[in-house]
XYZ file of C-alpha atoms in Angstrom:
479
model
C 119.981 27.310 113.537
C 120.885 26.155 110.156
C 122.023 22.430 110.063
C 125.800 22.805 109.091
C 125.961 25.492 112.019
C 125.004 22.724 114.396
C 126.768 24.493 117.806
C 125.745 27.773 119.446
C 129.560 29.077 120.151
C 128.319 32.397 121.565
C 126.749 30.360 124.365
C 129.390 27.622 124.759
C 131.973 30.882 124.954
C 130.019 32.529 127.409
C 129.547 29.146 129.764
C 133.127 27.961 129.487
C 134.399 31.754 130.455
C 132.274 31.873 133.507
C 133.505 28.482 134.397
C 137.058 29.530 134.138
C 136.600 32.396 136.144
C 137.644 29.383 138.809
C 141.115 29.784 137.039
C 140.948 33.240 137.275
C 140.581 33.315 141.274
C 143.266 30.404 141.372
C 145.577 32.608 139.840
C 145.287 35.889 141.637
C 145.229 33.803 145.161
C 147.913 31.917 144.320
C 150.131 34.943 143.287
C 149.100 37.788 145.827
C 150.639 36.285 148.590
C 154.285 36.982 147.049
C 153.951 40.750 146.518
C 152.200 41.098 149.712
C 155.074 39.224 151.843
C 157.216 41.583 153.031
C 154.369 43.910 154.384
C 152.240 41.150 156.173
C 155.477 39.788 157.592
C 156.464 43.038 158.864
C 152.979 43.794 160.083
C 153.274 40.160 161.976
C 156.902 40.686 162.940
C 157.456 37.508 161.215
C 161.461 36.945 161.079
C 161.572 32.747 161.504
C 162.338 30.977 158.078
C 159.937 28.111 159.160
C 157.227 30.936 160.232
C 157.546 32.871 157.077
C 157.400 29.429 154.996
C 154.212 27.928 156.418
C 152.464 31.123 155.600
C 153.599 30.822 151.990
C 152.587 27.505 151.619
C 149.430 26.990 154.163
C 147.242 27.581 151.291
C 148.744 24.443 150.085
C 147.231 22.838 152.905
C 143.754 23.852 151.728
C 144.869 23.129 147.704
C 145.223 19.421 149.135
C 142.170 18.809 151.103
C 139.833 21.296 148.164
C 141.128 18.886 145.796
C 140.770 15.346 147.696
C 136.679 16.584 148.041
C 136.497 17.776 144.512
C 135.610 13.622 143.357
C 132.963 13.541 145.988
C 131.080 16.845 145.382
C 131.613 16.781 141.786
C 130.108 13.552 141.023
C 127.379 14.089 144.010
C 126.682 17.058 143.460
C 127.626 17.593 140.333
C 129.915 20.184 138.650
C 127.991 23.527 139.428
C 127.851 23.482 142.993
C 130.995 22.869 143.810
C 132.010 25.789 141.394
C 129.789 27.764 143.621
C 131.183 26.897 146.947
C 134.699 27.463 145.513
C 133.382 31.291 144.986
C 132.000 31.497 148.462
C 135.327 30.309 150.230
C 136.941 32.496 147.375
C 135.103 35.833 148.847
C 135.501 34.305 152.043
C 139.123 34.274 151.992
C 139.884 37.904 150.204
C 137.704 39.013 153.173
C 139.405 37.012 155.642
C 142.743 37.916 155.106
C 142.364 41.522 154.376
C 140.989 42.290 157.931
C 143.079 39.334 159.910
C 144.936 41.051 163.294
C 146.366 37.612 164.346
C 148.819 35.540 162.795
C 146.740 32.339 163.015
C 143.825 34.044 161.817
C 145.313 35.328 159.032
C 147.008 31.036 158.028
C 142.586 29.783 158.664
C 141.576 32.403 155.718
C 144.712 31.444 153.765
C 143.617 27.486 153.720
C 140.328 28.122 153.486
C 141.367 30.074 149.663
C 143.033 27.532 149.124
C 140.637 24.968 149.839
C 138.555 27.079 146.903
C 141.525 26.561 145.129
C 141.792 23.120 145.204
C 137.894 22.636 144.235
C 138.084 24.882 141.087
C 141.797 23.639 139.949
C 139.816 20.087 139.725
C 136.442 21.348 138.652
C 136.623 24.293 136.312
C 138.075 22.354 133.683
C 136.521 18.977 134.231
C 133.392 21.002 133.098
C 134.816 22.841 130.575
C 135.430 19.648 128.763
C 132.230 17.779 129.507
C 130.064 21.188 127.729
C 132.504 21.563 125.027
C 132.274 19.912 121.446
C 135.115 17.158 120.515
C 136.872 19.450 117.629
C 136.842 22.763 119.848
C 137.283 20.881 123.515
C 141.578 21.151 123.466
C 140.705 25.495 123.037
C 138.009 25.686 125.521
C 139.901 23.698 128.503
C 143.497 25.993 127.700
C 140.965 28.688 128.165
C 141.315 28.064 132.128
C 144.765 27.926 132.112
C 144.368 31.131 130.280
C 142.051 33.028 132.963
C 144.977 31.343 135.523
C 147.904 33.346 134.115
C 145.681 36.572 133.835
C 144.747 36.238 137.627
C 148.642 35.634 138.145
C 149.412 38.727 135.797
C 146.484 40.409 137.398
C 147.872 39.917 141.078
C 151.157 41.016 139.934
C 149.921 44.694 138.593
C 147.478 45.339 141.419
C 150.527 44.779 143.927
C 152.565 46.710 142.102
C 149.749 49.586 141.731
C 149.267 49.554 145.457
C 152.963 48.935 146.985
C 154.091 52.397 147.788
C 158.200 53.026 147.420
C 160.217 51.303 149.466
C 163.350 52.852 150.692
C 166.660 50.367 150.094
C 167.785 51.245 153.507
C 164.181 50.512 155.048
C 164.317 48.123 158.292
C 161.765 45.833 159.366
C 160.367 48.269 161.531
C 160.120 50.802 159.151
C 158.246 48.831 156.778
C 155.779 47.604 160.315
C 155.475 51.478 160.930
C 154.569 52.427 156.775
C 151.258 52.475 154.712
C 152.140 49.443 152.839
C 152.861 47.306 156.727
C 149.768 48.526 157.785
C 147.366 48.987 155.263
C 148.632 48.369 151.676
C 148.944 44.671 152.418
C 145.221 44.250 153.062
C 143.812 45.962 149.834
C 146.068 43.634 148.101
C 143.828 40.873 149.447
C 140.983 42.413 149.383
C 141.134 43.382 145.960
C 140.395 39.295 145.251
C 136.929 39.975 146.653
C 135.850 41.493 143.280
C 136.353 39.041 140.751
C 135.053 36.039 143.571
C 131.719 37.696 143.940
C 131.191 38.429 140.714
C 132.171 34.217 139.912
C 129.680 33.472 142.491
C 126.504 35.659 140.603
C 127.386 34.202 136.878
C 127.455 30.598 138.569
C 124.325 31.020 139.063
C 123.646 31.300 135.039
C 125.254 28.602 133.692
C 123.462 25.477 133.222
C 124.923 21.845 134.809
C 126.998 19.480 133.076
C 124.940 17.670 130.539
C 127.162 14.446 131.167
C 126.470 14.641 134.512
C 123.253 14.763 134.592
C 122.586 11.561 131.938
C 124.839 9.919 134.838
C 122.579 11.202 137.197
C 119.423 9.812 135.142
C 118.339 13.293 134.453
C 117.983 12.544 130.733
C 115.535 15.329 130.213
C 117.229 17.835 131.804
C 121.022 16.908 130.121
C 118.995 17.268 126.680
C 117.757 20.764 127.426
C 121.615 22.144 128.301
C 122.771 19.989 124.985
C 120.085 21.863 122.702
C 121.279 25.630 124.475
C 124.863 24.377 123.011
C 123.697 22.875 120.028
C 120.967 21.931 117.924
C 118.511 19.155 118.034
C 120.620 16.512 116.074
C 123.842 17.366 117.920
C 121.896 17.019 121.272
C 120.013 14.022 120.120
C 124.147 12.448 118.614
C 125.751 13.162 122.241
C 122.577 12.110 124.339
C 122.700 8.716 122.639
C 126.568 8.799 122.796
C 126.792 9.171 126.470
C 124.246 6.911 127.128
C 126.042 4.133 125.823
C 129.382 4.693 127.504
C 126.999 4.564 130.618
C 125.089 1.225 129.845
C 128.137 -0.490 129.762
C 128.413 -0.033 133.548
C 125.294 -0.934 136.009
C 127.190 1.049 138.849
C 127.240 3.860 137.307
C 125.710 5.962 140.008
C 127.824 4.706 142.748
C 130.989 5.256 141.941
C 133.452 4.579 144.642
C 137.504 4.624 145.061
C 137.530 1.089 144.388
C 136.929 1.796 140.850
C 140.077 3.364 140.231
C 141.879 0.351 140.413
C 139.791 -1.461 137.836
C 142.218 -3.064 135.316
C 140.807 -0.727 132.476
C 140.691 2.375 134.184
C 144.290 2.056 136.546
C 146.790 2.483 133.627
C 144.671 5.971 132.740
C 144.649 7.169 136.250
C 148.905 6.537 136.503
C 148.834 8.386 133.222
C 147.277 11.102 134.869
C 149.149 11.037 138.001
C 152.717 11.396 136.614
C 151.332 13.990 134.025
C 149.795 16.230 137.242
C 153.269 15.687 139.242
C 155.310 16.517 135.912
C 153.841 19.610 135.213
C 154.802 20.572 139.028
C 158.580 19.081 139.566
C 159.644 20.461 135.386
C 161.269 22.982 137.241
C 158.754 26.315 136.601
C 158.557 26.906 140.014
C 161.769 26.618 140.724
C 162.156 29.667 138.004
C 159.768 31.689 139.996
C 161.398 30.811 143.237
C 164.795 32.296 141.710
C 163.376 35.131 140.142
C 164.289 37.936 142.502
C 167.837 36.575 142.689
C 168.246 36.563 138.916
C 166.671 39.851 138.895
C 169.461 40.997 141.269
C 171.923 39.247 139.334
C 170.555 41.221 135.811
C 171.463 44.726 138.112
C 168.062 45.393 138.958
C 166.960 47.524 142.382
C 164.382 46.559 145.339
C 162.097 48.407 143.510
C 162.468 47.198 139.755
C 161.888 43.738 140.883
C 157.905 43.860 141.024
C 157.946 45.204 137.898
C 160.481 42.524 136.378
C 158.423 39.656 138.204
C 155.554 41.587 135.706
C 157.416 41.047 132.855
C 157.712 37.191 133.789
C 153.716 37.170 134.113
C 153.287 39.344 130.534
C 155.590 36.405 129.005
C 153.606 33.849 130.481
C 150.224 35.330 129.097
C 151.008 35.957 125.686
C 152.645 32.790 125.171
C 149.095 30.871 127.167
C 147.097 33.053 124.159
C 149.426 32.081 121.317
C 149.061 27.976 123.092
C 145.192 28.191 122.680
C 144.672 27.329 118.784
C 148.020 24.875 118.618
C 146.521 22.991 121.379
C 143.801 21.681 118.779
C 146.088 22.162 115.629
C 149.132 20.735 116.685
C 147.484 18.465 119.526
C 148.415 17.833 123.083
C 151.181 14.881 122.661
C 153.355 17.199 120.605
C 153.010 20.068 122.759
C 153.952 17.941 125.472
C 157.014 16.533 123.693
C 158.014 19.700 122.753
C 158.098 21.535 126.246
C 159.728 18.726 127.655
C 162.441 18.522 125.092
C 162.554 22.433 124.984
C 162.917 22.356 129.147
C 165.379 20.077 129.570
C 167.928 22.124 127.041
C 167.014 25.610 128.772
C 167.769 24.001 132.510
C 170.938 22.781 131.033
C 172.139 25.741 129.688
C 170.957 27.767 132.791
C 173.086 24.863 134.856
C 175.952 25.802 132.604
C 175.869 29.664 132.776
C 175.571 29.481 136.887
C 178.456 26.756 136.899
C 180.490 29.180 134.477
C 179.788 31.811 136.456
C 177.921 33.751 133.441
C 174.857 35.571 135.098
C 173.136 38.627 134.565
C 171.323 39.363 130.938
C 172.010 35.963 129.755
C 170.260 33.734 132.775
C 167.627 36.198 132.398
C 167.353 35.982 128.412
C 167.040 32.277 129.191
C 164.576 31.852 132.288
C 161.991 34.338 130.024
C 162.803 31.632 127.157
C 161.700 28.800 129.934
C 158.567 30.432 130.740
C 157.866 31.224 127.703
C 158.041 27.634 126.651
C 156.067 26.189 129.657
C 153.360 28.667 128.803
C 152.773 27.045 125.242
C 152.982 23.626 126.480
C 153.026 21.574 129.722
C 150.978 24.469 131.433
C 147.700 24.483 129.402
C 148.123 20.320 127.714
C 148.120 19.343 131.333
C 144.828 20.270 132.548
C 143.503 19.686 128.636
C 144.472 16.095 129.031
C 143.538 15.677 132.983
C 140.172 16.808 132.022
C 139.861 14.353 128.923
C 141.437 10.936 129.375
C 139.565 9.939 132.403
C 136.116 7.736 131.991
C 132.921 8.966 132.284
C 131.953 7.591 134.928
C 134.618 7.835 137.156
C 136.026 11.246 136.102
C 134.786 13.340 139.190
C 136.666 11.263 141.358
C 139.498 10.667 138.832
C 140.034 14.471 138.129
C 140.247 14.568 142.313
C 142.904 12.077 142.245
C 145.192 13.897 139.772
C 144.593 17.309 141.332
C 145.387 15.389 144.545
C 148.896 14.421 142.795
C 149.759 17.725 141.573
C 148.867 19.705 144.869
C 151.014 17.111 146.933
C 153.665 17.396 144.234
C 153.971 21.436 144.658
C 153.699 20.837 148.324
C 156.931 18.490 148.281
C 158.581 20.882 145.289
C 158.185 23.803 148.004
C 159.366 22.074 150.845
C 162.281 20.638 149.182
C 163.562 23.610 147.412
C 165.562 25.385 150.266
C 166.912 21.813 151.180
C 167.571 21.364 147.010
C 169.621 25.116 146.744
C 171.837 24.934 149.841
C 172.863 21.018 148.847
C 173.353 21.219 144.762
C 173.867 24.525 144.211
C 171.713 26.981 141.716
C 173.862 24.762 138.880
C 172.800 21.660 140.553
C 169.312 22.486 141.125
C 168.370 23.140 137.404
C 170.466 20.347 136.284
C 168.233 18.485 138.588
C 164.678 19.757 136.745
C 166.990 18.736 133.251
C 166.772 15.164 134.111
C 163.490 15.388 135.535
C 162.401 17.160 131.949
C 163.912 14.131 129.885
C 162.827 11.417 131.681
C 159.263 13.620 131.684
C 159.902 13.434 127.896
C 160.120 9.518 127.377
C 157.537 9.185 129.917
C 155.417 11.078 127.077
C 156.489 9.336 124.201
C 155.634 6.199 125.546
C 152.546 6.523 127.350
C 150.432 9.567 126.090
C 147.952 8.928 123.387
C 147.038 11.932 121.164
C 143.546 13.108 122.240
C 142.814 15.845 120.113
C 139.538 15.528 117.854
C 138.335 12.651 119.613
C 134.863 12.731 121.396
C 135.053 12.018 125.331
C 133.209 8.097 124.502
C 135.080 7.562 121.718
C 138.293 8.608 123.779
C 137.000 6.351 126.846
C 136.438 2.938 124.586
C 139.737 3.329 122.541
C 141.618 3.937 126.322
C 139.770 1.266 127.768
C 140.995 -1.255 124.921
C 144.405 -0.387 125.158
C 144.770 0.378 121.867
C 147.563 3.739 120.895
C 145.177 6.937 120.095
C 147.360 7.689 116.945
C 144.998 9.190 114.490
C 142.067 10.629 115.976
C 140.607 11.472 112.815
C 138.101 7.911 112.319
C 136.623 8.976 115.703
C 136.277 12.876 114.962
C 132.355 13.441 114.839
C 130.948 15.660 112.389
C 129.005 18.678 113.437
């Protein structure tokens, strides 16, 4: 290749894709469960709040313990393997579920997707970032949050393709006794099966992270996958680039918890905590939680409600696609000041049309204008930046610990939202997510260093010294 076109994007494109095909499976798991609800919960005769929350949220369970593992296996066994065993409990799971008779059968297969969940939420992007180039790296990692909102989008059309009609007068019986309580519920499921055993065949094509294996002392082998991305002198630049961010630490290859709390890397992993519980408790969820009762509100039917939810997930998508060049353009502190900002003034004109009494076209106008906004910022930057600011050698196991924070986060957000509603109100509630936005925003201003451009040493030494990441452009490296 000539020596100006030092990187092989058709290959980095290909690697990064398969990789986020984690996303992908996140997504459509995640998402299924909603459309599928008030079959499965016929089918189960499921009529206790608490019984129809824990199987909503189970998966949670598994989220939590996929992601407290993710440190371990990704920095023993690196990042391809656990990719792999996220597939497997993927299949596993769309299987499960689809042919569960039993109530508690049906809540194991649930946590064990989610545990799949958890694994690829932490991993897919951590080696996204450690195969991209510096310049390009911002693009690549959005591209999982990307392949997240297509499996949500994805989930979203294949329930509404396979839910039959519902009649508005139907009981709970009658939907027990129907196609859609007895079988329709299941292919939903099922139909995850697909895209997770396809994941698991391409993992099997895509080489392992070349940082992880100079960590490992597998120098030869971390050349080889830097020379399929780029050419000699690139390979030869980031071998000898890595390496040095390595020799500053002994311990390299025994990395424990411990190290977390070193005085250099401590401050990064708070950063990364808040930034993973942010990006839960800004309030999106909370829109999604609502949406069938705004939907009502804007005069729409039982029926026209999956295909309104649909509309929600077409917003989200285009505005993740439009998000994937600003991410390197504009770069990921002003995206994150901006969706902040933009949040908090949404939430407080939603507060003010539900305390006015306004509803119908205008909440909905303005929760599309809040997803739209969370699509172009705080969704993708957060995952961008999760999978950047942490050290080399601790990243596995700091990646875990922010995945940790944002799984636990969602797991209080759902918990507490019921409580939330019946004590503040719907005006009180997104007043709530306001203030949580704006002190979100200062949190930002003050504490966030501007990544973008900056190679993953260069990044680690200027973090490490404490120094504000202002200008990027004296560490951008020429390829």
């Amino acid at each position: 290749m000539h020596d100006t076109q030092q990187l092989r994007m058709g290959y980095i494109w290909m690697i990064c894709l398969v990789a986020a095909c984690g996303g992908l499976l996140f997504g459509y798991d995640w998402v299924v469960i909603g459309g599928a609800k008030p079959f499965y919960e016929a089918y189960f005769s499921i009529t206790d709040p608490a019984v129809s929350g824990w199987a909503m949220s189970s998966a949670l369970i598994g989220c939590i313990f996929g992601a407290f593992i993710s440190g371990w296996c990704a920095d023993k066994l690196g990042r391809k393997i656990p990719l792999i065993i996220a597939a497997i409990l993927f299949t596993f799971s769309a299987w499960g579920t689809a042919v569960a008779t039993h109530f508690d059968l049906f809540v194991v297969f649930r946590i064990i997707g989610g545990i799949g969940i958890g694994l690829a939420a932490a991993v897919s992007p951590m080696y996204i970032a450690e195969v991209s180039p510096a310049e390009k790296r911002g693009k690549f990692v959005a591209i999982n949050q990307l392949t997240i909102v297509i499996g949500v989008l994805a989930a979203q059309l294949i329930n509404l393709a396979i839910a039959q009609p519902v009649a508005a007068n139907a009981t709970l019986i009658d939907i027990q006794q129907s196609w859609n309580g007895q079988t329709g519920w299941r292919w939903m499921f099922a139909a995850c099966g697909v895209p997770s055993f396809l994941f698991l065949v391409m993992m099997f094509f895509v080489p392992e992270s070349p940082r992880w294996l100079a960590r490992a002392g597998k120098t030869e082998r971390a050349r080889k996958t830097l020379l399929k991305i780029g050419s000699s002198h690139y390979a030869d630049a980031t071998l000898a680039e890595i390496k040095n961010t390595l020799s500053t630490d002994t311990h390299a290859r025994q990395v424990r918890y411990s190290a977390l709390l070193e005085p250099k890397v401590k401050p990064i992993i708070i950063i990364g905590m808040v930034l993973a519980v942010f990006q839960q408790w800004c309030g999106i969820n909370v829109i999604f939680n609502y949406a069938q009762e705004i939907f009502a509100s804007a005069g729409f039917d039982i029926n026209s409600t999956l295909k309104s939810i649909v509309a929600t997930g077409i917003i989200n998508l285009v505005f993740t696609v439009i998000a994937l060049p600003l991410v390197d353009k504009l770069g990921r502190r002003k995206l994150m000041l901006i969706g902040a900002a933009g949040l908090t003034v949404i939430y407080a004109l939603i507060a003010a049309a539900y305390g006015m009494g306004i509803l119908g076209w205008p909440v909905l106008v303005l929760v599309l204008a809040a997803i739209a906004i969370y699509a172009l910022t705080l969704a993708p930057v957060t995952w961008v930046l999760l999978s950047e600011i942490f050290p080399n050698r601790v990243r596995g196991l700091a990646m875990s610990v922010g995945t940790l924070a944002l799984w636990v986060a969602c797991f209080i957000l759902t918990y507490t939202f019921p409580l939330l509603n019946a004590g503040l109100g719907a005006a009180g509630s997104f007043l709530l997510y306001g203030v949580i936005c704006a002190a979100g925003y200062l949190f930002v201003l003050r504490n966030v260093p501007e990544t973008k451009g900056v190679t993953l040493e260069a990044l680690e030494t200027q973090m490490a010294s404490g120094k504000p990441l202002r200008s990027p452009a004296a560490h951008r490296v020429s390829h």
